[in-house]
């Protein structure tokens, strides 16, 4: 391709592209869709030249050309394409602000920063332009979406419910009638229930609202539908008329040929694919290529899904505007602003059926968006393109099967389930990516990469990791992807870890009358399965830690990567600042406390940490401070009166190796001594999950804020203490005047204790000796006494020779504040002692076992471990004049680290 680059006087970049080059490029297009926007794409079969809906001559091309989409909106980082329809010659593309939106020679645009830019394409004396708006959709200051703006205005009473409904439809279709104040940030999720719900309720609306909304319920090939009206299409000759539902004023052309001058049809065994001819050779050629791709895969999708689920589309022969036969109709047309990939819509209900559930037992049809942004991405990789089309069609066709089910559950209850399983079924239909095809074509995980180093890190998967796992799986959040798309991961886990038949059983349970969550619970043991699923989200496949997803489906993105990322990822919801490792660092202090589960803190009252049913929370702790010696974990879940469905799972990294997950649910306290090699924590992963499925008592588990889950640390040594102690006892009276000294070089070793934050050390090794000299009065006169105990080994025994009992200066979660007080300091050994008594009458020498007190400290109230936590030292002096006795003890011990 020959392209020349110039600059316009205003400083904009201008690209000149020969039209014939565009044609060659367009001929490679294979895909138009956006999976996260409720799918897109489809196929299977060939064209029917004799079909009355397949004319041979398109209408003449107009002299002016236009840009599509008409009102593009993008998020920072998005890429899209502007199509120049009926361009007469060399195209010159330019951006009024390349720092906001850049454009290249093919009309591909990239959103670089928040703002707006006018994109212009000119050719000869003709030109067309469109304004691209760029929004910030991530982080704490994200721009509100259109849906959020509409909902806010409705809650404030500035618009009516009918206006809100109408504006939602305008937003879905990219209708220019949407008022500017509601033109918000783009939403990639399509509400697949919006039009079916309108088809049920439309007769309850005002006549003016009915007149506005009815055209949106009519398939694109019919003259009275929204699409035909928007593009100025009309039937060549009016055909036999019928009415849509009980519409009083609108007559619909419902012949099989529809609008033959503008639409063609490709048929397969079970599908009719309708597509528009533009009268523009380049666009028509590209469109045919895409339709051929759809037709090449759509029957494979049909076989895979109907074979698994044993469910089939309902016939639409009795419906108005049914495309002319009972095949499933697929309409491949442009609508919206390029962000919506497709949707499935049920046929409008006749008045006599208005009372029935709009989400149950209704035939439906697909609309796929010709302007989906994924169009260009797949063109460069033909095999990937085919997989992408297949993925899109798989998603949308499962909606067709879902609408065909006879379910008692409400629309609101089925929506999340329908989107989640439709996103999962992509994995069932396209279970693997062939060698050499980029991993981004595995579209069940999403398409917008949130980490350039990962292949399988799409925005749908990221949405579950960044926010969706922290709420009940069936509950919708503020983000459109949270209406079920991201929940696909749970169903993929069930299918991959167990069997795809598990999903069929859940469908069958819903068909038998159960609601979504209850149907799941009737098939699997959520109490067992949910905690296991929770572990898989970590997916630290590089270190082979909880790497189930990498093994199951080659996922290379998980919560490990979320927690350890160095820059904010382009996510669709929560700020990534919520997911950071907690550095266990006392910052030079004696002790520290780390409150956990902050992501679960109730944002309204702030009084509780809430763990919703069918949710999970994570904490990742990294022990980086060498001054941390003692650690105490407090688990309030163990103390809750109702914790049957709670699970607390913990993995420890010690000595460079991760342990298997341990169940600490019923352990109120867990203590660690980092002085010991086998307890020297390097990292700690905490997973809290709630598998409760009883929605009749739909209350989260609440942990009072004053008793949070926490980790407390201190610098107090906790393994062994080693040093010296000596006690000198002096008796000075006329009868007894002696000095006895016992000394020990001794080691104390920690023993288990049942008191949180307190630890006992008992003698385990060392030597002790004793000596006593003086005089003592006897009936035979004054005698000299001499006692001697040689160095004697100290060994572990019960009871021990000596004890050090201390508080570790840890916060136990409630009760007394932490301290490092010394509770007991004692040492006494029974030694074999040579006793010699020299009296006027003679000398007597014997050997006896005697008790030698070598470590006596009685005034413990003000004594504590040193500020650095590594010394126990001091001097004890006591005097008792009543018995003429004094005691002096000197001691000096240091903490040891293994």
Tab-separated table of C-alpha atoms in Angstrom, residues 304-700:
chain	number	residue	atom	x	y	z
A	304	UNK	CA	-22.433	-28.353	20.094
A	305	UNK	CA	-24.993	-26.532	22.229
A	306	UNK	CA	-28.121	-28.498	21.412
A	307	UNK	CA	-26.263	-31.787	21.845
A	308	UNK	CA	-25.010	-30.773	25.283
A	309	UNK	CA	-28.202	-29.229	26.642
A	310	UNK	CA	-30.829	-31.225	24.764
A	311	UNK	CA	-32.673	-27.943	24.067
A	312	UNK	CA	-33.665	-26.359	20.777
A	313	UNK	CA	-34.920	-23.031	19.427
A	314	UNK	CA	-38.657	-22.483	19.256
A	315	UNK	CA	-40.289	-22.077	15.867
A	316	UNK	CA	-41.211	-18.504	14.939
A	317	UNK	CA	-43.707	-19.443	12.203
A	318	UNK	CA	-46.633	-18.072	14.186
A	319	UNK	CA	-44.851	-14.789	14.976
A	320	UNK	CA	-45.179	-11.480	13.160
A	321	UNK	CA	-42.151	-10.402	11.104
A	322	UNK	CA	-40.575	-13.852	11.348
A	323	UNK	CA	-38.242	-13.607	8.355
A	324	UNK	CA	-40.440	-15.805	6.175
A	325	UNK	CA	-39.831	-19.282	7.642
A	326	UNK	CA	-39.074	-21.107	10.885
A	327	UNK	CA	-35.280	-20.826	10.737
A	328	UNK	CA	-33.543	-18.750	13.397
A	329	UNK	CA	-32.984	-15.292	11.917
A	330	UNK	CA	-29.638	-13.539	12.225
A	331	UNK	CA	-29.589	-9.870	11.216
A	332	UNK	CA	-26.146	-8.521	10.408
A	333	UNK	CA	-26.543	-4.739	10.427
A	334	UNK	CA	-24.934	-1.616	11.819
A	335	UNK	CA	-26.375	-0.082	14.964
A	336	UNK	CA	-25.152	1.637	18.075
A	337	UNK	CA	-21.851	3.463	18.322
A	338	UNK	CA	-19.619	0.545	17.432
A	339	UNK	CA	-19.275	-0.786	20.950
A	340	UNK	CA	-22.253	-3.140	21.051
A	341	UNK	CA	-21.543	-6.478	19.410
A	342	UNK	CA	-24.955	-8.082	19.321
A	343	UNK	CA	-28.125	-8.982	21.098
A	344	UNK	CA	-30.906	-11.533	21.064
A	345	UNK	CA	-34.476	-10.303	21.111
A	346	UNK	CA	-37.702	-12.201	21.593
A	347	UNK	CA	-40.615	-11.531	19.280
A	348	UNK	CA	-43.202	-9.094	20.551
A	349	UNK	CA	-45.882	-10.842	22.546
A	350	UNK	CA	-49.465	-10.907	21.303
A	351	UNK	CA	-51.861	-9.263	23.722
A	352	UNK	CA	-53.274	-12.564	24.927
A	353	UNK	CA	-49.798	-13.639	26.101
A	354	UNK	CA	-48.760	-10.398	27.748
A	355	UNK	CA	-49.055	-11.850	31.265
A	356	UNK	CA	-46.521	-14.608	30.656
A	357	UNK	CA	-42.845	-14.448	31.599
A	358	UNK	CA	-41.046	-12.613	28.803
A	359	UNK	CA	-37.873	-14.576	29.568
A	360	UNK	CA	-39.504	-17.970	29.097
A	361	UNK	CA	-40.625	-20.023	26.145
A	362	UNK	CA	-40.370	-17.393	23.421
A	363	UNK	CA	-38.844	-17.616	19.954
A	364	UNK	CA	-36.176	-15.017	19.297
A	365	UNK	CA	-33.781	-13.640	16.717
A	366	UNK	CA	-30.202	-12.318	16.728
A	367	UNK	CA	-28.954	-8.900	15.729
A	368	UNK	CA	-25.206	-8.666	15.146
A	369	UNK	CA	-23.489	-5.302	14.897
A	370	UNK	CA	-21.646	-4.602	11.676
A	371	UNK	CA	-19.726	-1.821	13.413
A	372	UNK	CA	-18.316	-3.809	16.290
A	373	UNK	CA	-14.784	-2.719	17.135
A	374	UNK	CA	-13.448	-6.244	16.979
A	375	UNK	CA	-13.900	-6.231	13.192
A	376	UNK	CA	-10.314	-5.356	12.390
A	377	UNK	CA	-8.588	-7.223	15.172
A	378	UNK	CA	-9.432	-10.642	13.826
A	379	UNK	CA	-8.767	-9.892	10.171
A	380	UNK	CA	-5.034	-10.394	10.451
A	381	UNK	CA	-5.340	-13.988	11.749
A	382	UNK	CA	-7.811	-16.001	9.620
A	383	UNK	CA	-7.967	-19.011	11.940
A	384	UNK	CA	-8.304	-16.735	14.924
A	385	UNK	CA	-11.019	-14.842	13.078
A	386	UNK	CA	-13.003	-18.007	12.541
A	387	UNK	CA	-12.679	-18.876	16.228
A	388	UNK	CA	-13.784	-15.405	17.204
A	389	UNK	CA	-16.877	-15.538	14.990
A	390	UNK	CA	-17.660	-18.947	16.420
A	391	UNK	CA	-17.269	-17.611	19.956
A	392	UNK	CA	-19.585	-14.699	19.306
A	393	UNK	CA	-22.265	-16.841	17.741
A	394	UNK	CA	-21.955	-19.397	20.543
A	395	UNK	CA	-22.734	-16.714	23.108
A	396	UNK	CA	-25.739	-15.347	21.231
A	397	UNK	CA	-27.198	-18.716	20.255
A	398	UNK	CA	-27.264	-19.848	23.876
A	399	UNK	CA	-29.519	-16.848	24.557
A	400	UNK	CA	-31.839	-18.213	21.868
A	401	UNK	CA	-31.962	-21.541	23.725
A	402	UNK	CA	-32.427	-19.824	27.086
A	403	UNK	CA	-35.431	-17.837	25.851
A	404	UNK	CA	-36.887	-21.086	24.485
A	405	UNK	CA	-36.889	-22.685	27.946
A	406	UNK	CA	-40.029	-22.908	30.048
A	407	UNK	CA	-38.737	-21.356	33.271
A	408	UNK	CA	-40.611	-20.117	36.314
A	409	UNK	CA	-37.786	-17.828	37.442
A	410	UNK	CA	-38.207	-14.104	36.904
A	411	UNK	CA	-36.295	-12.172	34.266
A	412	UNK	CA	-34.286	-10.467	36.987
A	413	UNK	CA	-33.234	-13.797	38.446
A	414	UNK	CA	-32.272	-15.389	35.126
A	415	UNK	CA	-30.328	-12.483	33.621
A	416	UNK	CA	-27.037	-13.073	35.437
A	417	UNK	CA	-27.290	-16.815	34.860
A	418	UNK	CA	-28.035	-16.359	31.173
A	419	UNK	CA	-25.088	-14.034	30.570
A	420	UNK	CA	-22.705	-16.139	32.642
A	421	UNK	CA	-23.578	-19.395	30.902
A	422	UNK	CA	-23.618	-17.715	27.476
A	423	UNK	CA	-20.099	-16.489	28.171
A	424	UNK	CA	-19.088	-19.916	29.458
A	425	UNK	CA	-20.460	-21.776	26.439
A	426	UNK	CA	-17.788	-20.111	24.317
A	427	UNK	CA	-15.292	-22.341	26.098
A	428	UNK	CA	-17.444	-25.368	25.395
A	429	UNK	CA	-17.738	-24.575	21.690
A	430	UNK	CA	-14.146	-23.314	21.303
A	431	UNK	CA	-12.310	-25.269	24.014
A	432	UNK	CA	-8.770	-24.536	22.852
A	433	UNK	CA	-6.764	-22.132	20.736
A	434	UNK	CA	-4.701	-23.777	17.948
A	435	UNK	CA	-0.941	-23.474	18.014
A	436	UNK	CA	0.209	-20.234	16.481
A	437	UNK	CA	-3.071	-18.383	17.033
A	438	UNK	CA	-2.791	-15.563	19.585
A	439	UNK	CA	-4.417	-16.387	22.899
A	440	UNK	CA	-6.597	-13.294	22.674
A	441	UNK	CA	-8.936	-15.244	20.435
A	442	UNK	CA	-9.993	-17.342	23.409
A	443	UNK	CA	-12.848	-14.976	23.986
A	444	UNK	CA	-14.613	-16.366	26.994
A	445	UNK	CA	-12.051	-14.511	29.114
A	446	UNK	CA	-12.613	-11.172	27.388
A	447	UNK	CA	-10.948	-9.176	24.681
A	448	UNK	CA	-9.431	-5.983	26.058
A	449	UNK	CA	-6.085	-7.045	27.489
A	450	UNK	CA	-5.437	-5.667	30.953
A	451	UNK	CA	-1.827	-6.810	31.087
A	452	UNK	CA	0.279	-6.632	27.949
A	453	UNK	CA	2.476	-9.489	29.179
A	454	UNK	CA	-0.465	-11.893	29.445
A	455	UNK	CA	-2.375	-13.540	26.624
A	456	UNK	CA	-5.360	-14.676	28.655
A	457	UNK	CA	-6.152	-11.539	30.602
A	458	UNK	CA	-9.271	-10.098	29.026
A	459	UNK	CA	-11.452	-7.486	30.665
A	460	UNK	CA	-14.266	-9.941	31.468
A	461	UNK	CA	-11.930	-12.196	33.432
A	462	UNK	CA	-10.320	-9.143	35.022
A	463	UNK	CA	-13.721	-7.815	36.022
A	464	UNK	CA	-14.351	-10.920	38.120
A	465	UNK	CA	-10.911	-10.679	39.681
A	466	UNK	CA	-11.110	-6.972	40.434
A	467	UNK	CA	-14.607	-6.750	41.837
A	468	UNK	CA	-17.233	-9.327	40.981
A	469	UNK	CA	-15.979	-12.068	43.288
A	470	UNK	CA	-16.627	-9.805	46.292
A	471	UNK	CA	-20.406	-9.757	45.859
A	472	UNK	CA	-23.000	-12.499	45.633
A	473	UNK	CA	-22.481	-14.166	42.299
A	474	UNK	CA	-25.997	-13.431	41.088
A	475	UNK	CA	-26.097	-9.770	42.113
A	476	UNK	CA	-25.490	-7.053	39.590
A	477	UNK	CA	-23.157	-4.187	40.373
A	478	UNK	CA	-22.717	-0.751	38.879
A	479	UNK	CA	-20.619	-2.091	36.017
A	480	UNK	CA	-22.495	-3.611	33.057
A	481	UNK	CA	-20.103	-6.535	32.955
A	482	UNK	CA	-21.334	-7.376	36.437
A	483	UNK	CA	-24.745	-8.517	35.223
A	484	UNK	CA	-23.328	-11.979	34.721
A	485	UNK	CA	-20.659	-11.885	32.031
A	486	UNK	CA	-17.758	-12.163	34.450
A	487	UNK	CA	-19.516	-14.905	36.436
A	488	UNK	CA	-18.865	-17.263	33.523
A	489	UNK	CA	-15.739	-18.389	35.332
A	490	UNK	CA	-17.700	-20.370	37.913
A	491	UNK	CA	-19.563	-22.329	35.245
A	492	UNK	CA	-16.361	-22.912	33.336
A	493	UNK	CA	-14.876	-24.293	36.541
A	494	UNK	CA	-17.831	-26.647	36.975
A	495	UNK	CA	-17.579	-27.813	33.386
A	496	UNK	CA	-13.804	-28.214	33.344
A	497	UNK	CA	-13.250	-29.541	36.859
A	498	UNK	CA	-16.313	-31.757	36.879
A	499	UNK	CA	-18.125	-32.253	33.555
A	500	UNK	CA	-20.104	-30.121	31.068
A	501	UNK	CA	-23.105	-32.282	31.958
A	502	UNK	CA	-23.158	-30.398	35.258
A	503	UNK	CA	-24.306	-27.311	33.372
A	504	UNK	CA	-27.047	-29.290	31.651
A	505	UNK	CA	-28.278	-30.521	35.025
A	506	UNK	CA	-28.492	-26.933	36.263
A	507	UNK	CA	-30.468	-25.940	33.158
A	508	UNK	CA	-32.779	-28.880	33.763
A	509	UNK	CA	-33.299	-27.848	37.392
A	510	UNK	CA	-34.312	-24.369	36.262
A	511	UNK	CA	-36.672	-25.832	33.684
A	512	UNK	CA	-38.188	-27.872	36.509
A	513	UNK	CA	-39.108	-24.665	38.316
A	514	UNK	CA	-36.135	-23.667	40.436
A	515	UNK	CA	-34.548	-20.237	40.510
A	516	UNK	CA	-30.947	-19.746	39.438
A	517	UNK	CA	-29.014	-20.115	42.708
A	518	UNK	CA	-31.342	-22.816	43.981
A	519	UNK	CA	-30.905	-24.769	40.750
A	520	UNK	CA	-27.136	-24.679	41.166
A	521	UNK	CA	-27.397	-25.793	44.792
A	522	UNK	CA	-29.628	-28.708	43.803
A	523	UNK	CA	-26.937	-30.047	41.470
A	524	UNK	CA	-23.685	-29.396	43.329
A	525	UNK	CA	-22.650	-29.199	46.982
A	526	UNK	CA	-21.876	-25.488	47.163
A	527	UNK	CA	-20.461	-25.850	50.653
A	528	UNK	CA	-17.724	-28.050	49.218
A	529	UNK	CA	-17.353	-26.607	45.719
A	530	UNK	CA	-17.393	-22.860	46.393
A	531	UNK	CA	-14.254	-22.779	48.600
A	532	UNK	CA	-12.434	-24.915	46.061
A	533	UNK	CA	-13.442	-22.527	43.285
A	534	UNK	CA	-12.249	-19.625	45.434
A	535	UNK	CA	-8.751	-21.087	45.564
A	536	UNK	CA	-8.496	-21.244	41.771
A	537	UNK	CA	-8.731	-17.472	41.324
A	538	UNK	CA	-5.184	-17.041	42.650
A	539	UNK	CA	-3.581	-18.810	39.647
A	540	UNK	CA	0.078	-18.108	40.362
A	541	UNK	CA	1.063	-20.422	37.558
A	542	UNK	CA	4.658	-19.237	37.360
A	543	UNK	CA	5.270	-20.535	40.885
A	544	UNK	CA	2.779	-23.394	40.591
A	545	UNK	CA	0.627	-22.093	43.435
A	546	UNK	CA	-3.137	-22.707	43.105
A	547	UNK	CA	-2.602	-22.813	39.354
A	548	UNK	CA	-5.735	-24.785	38.450
A	549	UNK	CA	-6.773	-22.312	35.752
A	550	UNK	CA	-3.446	-22.489	34.006
A	551	UNK	CA	-3.742	-26.258	33.970
A	552	UNK	CA	-7.435	-26.288	33.040
A	553	UNK	CA	-7.389	-23.708	30.248
A	554	UNK	CA	-3.940	-22.090	30.011
A	555	UNK	CA	-5.034	-18.935	31.817
A	556	UNK	CA	-1.993	-16.816	32.622
A	557	UNK	CA	-3.766	-14.165	34.681
A	558	UNK	CA	-5.120	-14.457	38.202
A	559	UNK	CA	-5.417	-12.628	41.486
A	560	UNK	CA	-1.715	-13.195	42.062
A	561	UNK	CA	-1.002	-10.943	39.091
A	562	UNK	CA	-3.578	-8.425	40.259
A	563	UNK	CA	-1.982	-8.208	43.704
A	564	UNK	CA	1.581	-8.021	42.402
A	565	UNK	CA	1.164	-5.677	39.447
A	566	UNK	CA	3.332	-2.581	39.383
A	567	UNK	CA	0.937	-0.334	37.466
A	568	UNK	CA	-2.812	0.122	37.434
A	569	UNK	CA	-4.506	-2.266	35.020
A	570	UNK	CA	-7.194	-1.079	32.631
A	571	UNK	CA	-10.104	-2.671	34.438
A	572	UNK	CA	-13.791	-2.126	34.213
A	573	UNK	CA	-14.532	-1.579	37.854
A	574	UNK	CA	-12.756	-1.322	41.174
A	575	UNK	CA	-9.545	0.595	41.624
A	576	UNK	CA	-6.605	-1.810	41.648
A	577	UNK	CA	-5.358	-0.045	44.766
A	578	UNK	CA	-7.726	-2.324	46.651
A	579	UNK	CA	-5.537	-5.249	45.726
A	580	UNK	CA	-2.055	-4.799	47.058
A	581	UNK	CA	0.096	-7.053	49.217
A	582	UNK	CA	0.200	-6.003	52.864
A	583	UNK	CA	3.803	-5.488	53.891
A	584	UNK	CA	4.218	-6.820	57.421
A	585	UNK	CA	6.593	-4.115	58.520
A	586	UNK	CA	6.703	-2.613	62.013
A	587	UNK	CA	8.615	0.428	60.703
A	588	UNK	CA	10.998	0.430	63.656
A	589	UNK	CA	8.298	0.130	66.302
A	590	UNK	CA	8.079	-2.510	69.022
A	591	UNK	CA	4.868	-3.947	67.632
A	592	UNK	CA	2.284	-3.442	64.884
A	593	UNK	CA	-1.274	-4.421	64.038
A	594	UNK	CA	-2.626	-5.088	60.559
A	595	UNK	CA	-6.378	-5.041	60.006
A	596	UNK	CA	-7.547	-7.435	57.304
A	597	UNK	CA	-10.607	-7.687	55.037
A	598	UNK	CA	-10.762	-3.928	54.485
A	599	UNK	CA	-12.341	-4.640	51.083
A	600	UNK	CA	-15.283	-6.141	52.967
A	601	UNK	CA	-15.942	-3.097	55.161
A	602	UNK	CA	-19.558	-2.009	54.795
A	603	UNK	CA	-19.380	1.261	52.872
A	604	UNK	CA	-22.669	2.585	54.253
A	605	UNK	CA	-22.587	2.173	58.022
A	606	UNK	CA	-18.902	1.392	58.355
A	607	UNK	CA	-19.716	-0.741	61.405
A	608	UNK	CA	-19.219	-4.202	59.942
A	609	UNK	CA	-17.088	-6.240	57.641
A	610	UNK	CA	-19.599	-8.021	55.404
A	611	UNK	CA	-19.010	-11.307	53.578
A	612	UNK	CA	-21.990	-11.703	51.227
A	613	UNK	CA	-23.361	-15.108	50.385
A	614	UNK	CA	-21.620	-16.686	47.408
A	615	UNK	CA	-18.671	-14.307	47.590
A	616	UNK	CA	-14.995	-14.449	48.497
A	617	UNK	CA	-12.239	-12.150	49.752
A	618	UNK	CA	-8.456	-12.345	49.701
A	619	UNK	CA	-5.501	-10.970	51.621
A	620	UNK	CA	-1.885	-11.365	50.562
A	621	UNK	CA	0.689	-10.701	53.303
A	622	UNK	CA	4.418	-10.357	52.730
A	623	UNK	CA	6.769	-10.473	55.741
A	624	UNK	CA	9.495	-7.995	54.852
A	625	UNK	CA	10.651	-6.754	58.267
A	626	UNK	CA	13.427	-8.764	59.988
A	627	UNK	CA	12.509	-7.198	63.333
A	628	UNK	CA	9.231	-9.146	63.333
A	629	UNK	CA	9.663	-12.186	65.563
A	630	UNK	CA	6.262	-12.971	67.095
A	631	UNK	CA	3.024	-13.156	65.084
A	632	UNK	CA	-0.573	-13.700	66.197
A	633	UNK	CA	-3.500	-14.068	63.780
A	634	UNK	CA	-6.980	-13.391	65.151
A	635	UNK	CA	-9.896	-14.959	63.284
A	636	UNK	CA	-13.267	-13.584	64.406
A	637	UNK	CA	-15.120	-15.969	62.080
A	638	UNK	CA	-14.426	-18.784	64.538
A	639	UNK	CA	-16.268	-16.867	67.246
A	640	UNK	CA	-19.388	-16.058	65.212
A	641	UNK	CA	-22.547	-17.903	66.298
A	642	UNK	CA	-23.463	-18.754	62.697
A	643	UNK	CA	-20.498	-19.623	60.529
A	644	UNK	CA	-21.608	-22.907	59.003
A	645	UNK	CA	-21.019	-21.798	55.412
A	646	UNK	CA	-17.920	-19.747	56.027
A	647	UNK	CA	-14.530	-21.051	55.057
A	648	UNK	CA	-11.146	-19.591	55.948
A	649	UNK	CA	-8.339	-21.141	53.927
A	650	UNK	CA	-4.721	-20.148	54.358
A	651	UNK	CA	-1.537	-20.910	52.455
A	652	UNK	CA	1.874	-20.272	54.016
A	653	UNK	CA	5.144	-19.666	52.262
A	654	UNK	CA	8.045	-20.770	54.445
A	655	UNK	CA	11.580	-21.512	53.312
A	656	UNK	CA	10.722	-20.563	49.758
A	657	UNK	CA	7.976	-23.198	49.491
A	658	UNK	CA	4.201	-22.851	49.675
A	659	UNK	CA	2.196	-25.172	51.875
A	660	UNK	CA	-1.070	-26.772	50.890
A	661	UNK	CA	-4.167	-24.844	51.877
A	662	UNK	CA	-5.076	-25.212	55.554
A	663	UNK	CA	-8.558	-24.814	56.995
A	664	UNK	CA	-8.481	-22.259	59.815
A	665	UNK	CA	-12.228	-21.608	59.897
A	666	UNK	CA	-12.677	-22.746	63.483
A	667	UNK	CA	-9.303	-21.541	64.757
A	668	UNK	CA	-9.769	-18.247	66.651
A	669	UNK	CA	-6.004	-17.795	66.971
A	670	UNK	CA	-2.932	-18.948	65.091
A	671	UNK	CA	0.511	-17.981	66.326
A	672	UNK	CA	3.868	-18.080	64.594
A	673	UNK	CA	7.393	-17.622	65.769
A	674	UNK	CA	9.572	-16.305	62.981
A	675	UNK	CA	12.660	-17.235	64.992
A	676	UNK	CA	11.904	-20.853	64.076
A	677	UNK	CA	12.734	-22.037	60.577
A	678	UNK	CA	9.547	-24.044	60.189
A	679	UNK	CA	7.413	-21.038	61.217
A	680	UNK	CA	9.396	-18.285	59.502
A	681	UNK	CA	6.637	-16.835	57.384
A	682	UNK	CA	7.649	-15.220	54.130
A	683	UNK	CA	4.181	-14.829	52.659
A	684	UNK	CA	0.645	-15.630	53.729
A	685	UNK	CA	-2.389	-15.983	51.474
A	686	UNK	CA	-5.777	-15.765	53.182
A	687	UNK	CA	-8.990	-16.762	51.389
A	688	UNK	CA	-12.367	-16.130	53.021
A	689	UNK	CA	-15.496	-17.462	51.309
A	690	UNK	CA	-19.196	-17.777	52.052
A	691	UNK	CA	-21.058	-20.606	50.315
A	692	UNK	CA	-24.520	-19.889	51.769
A	693	UNK	CA	-27.284	-20.544	49.207
A	694	UNK	CA	-30.373	-19.846	51.280
A	695	UNK	CA	-31.688	-16.656	49.709
A	696	UNK	CA	-34.718	-16.698	51.991
A	697	UNK	CA	-32.380	-15.395	54.685
A	698	UNK	CA	-30.361	-13.170	52.419
A	699	UNK	CA	-28.017	-11.538	54.903
A	700	UNK	CA	-24.247	-11.387	54.652
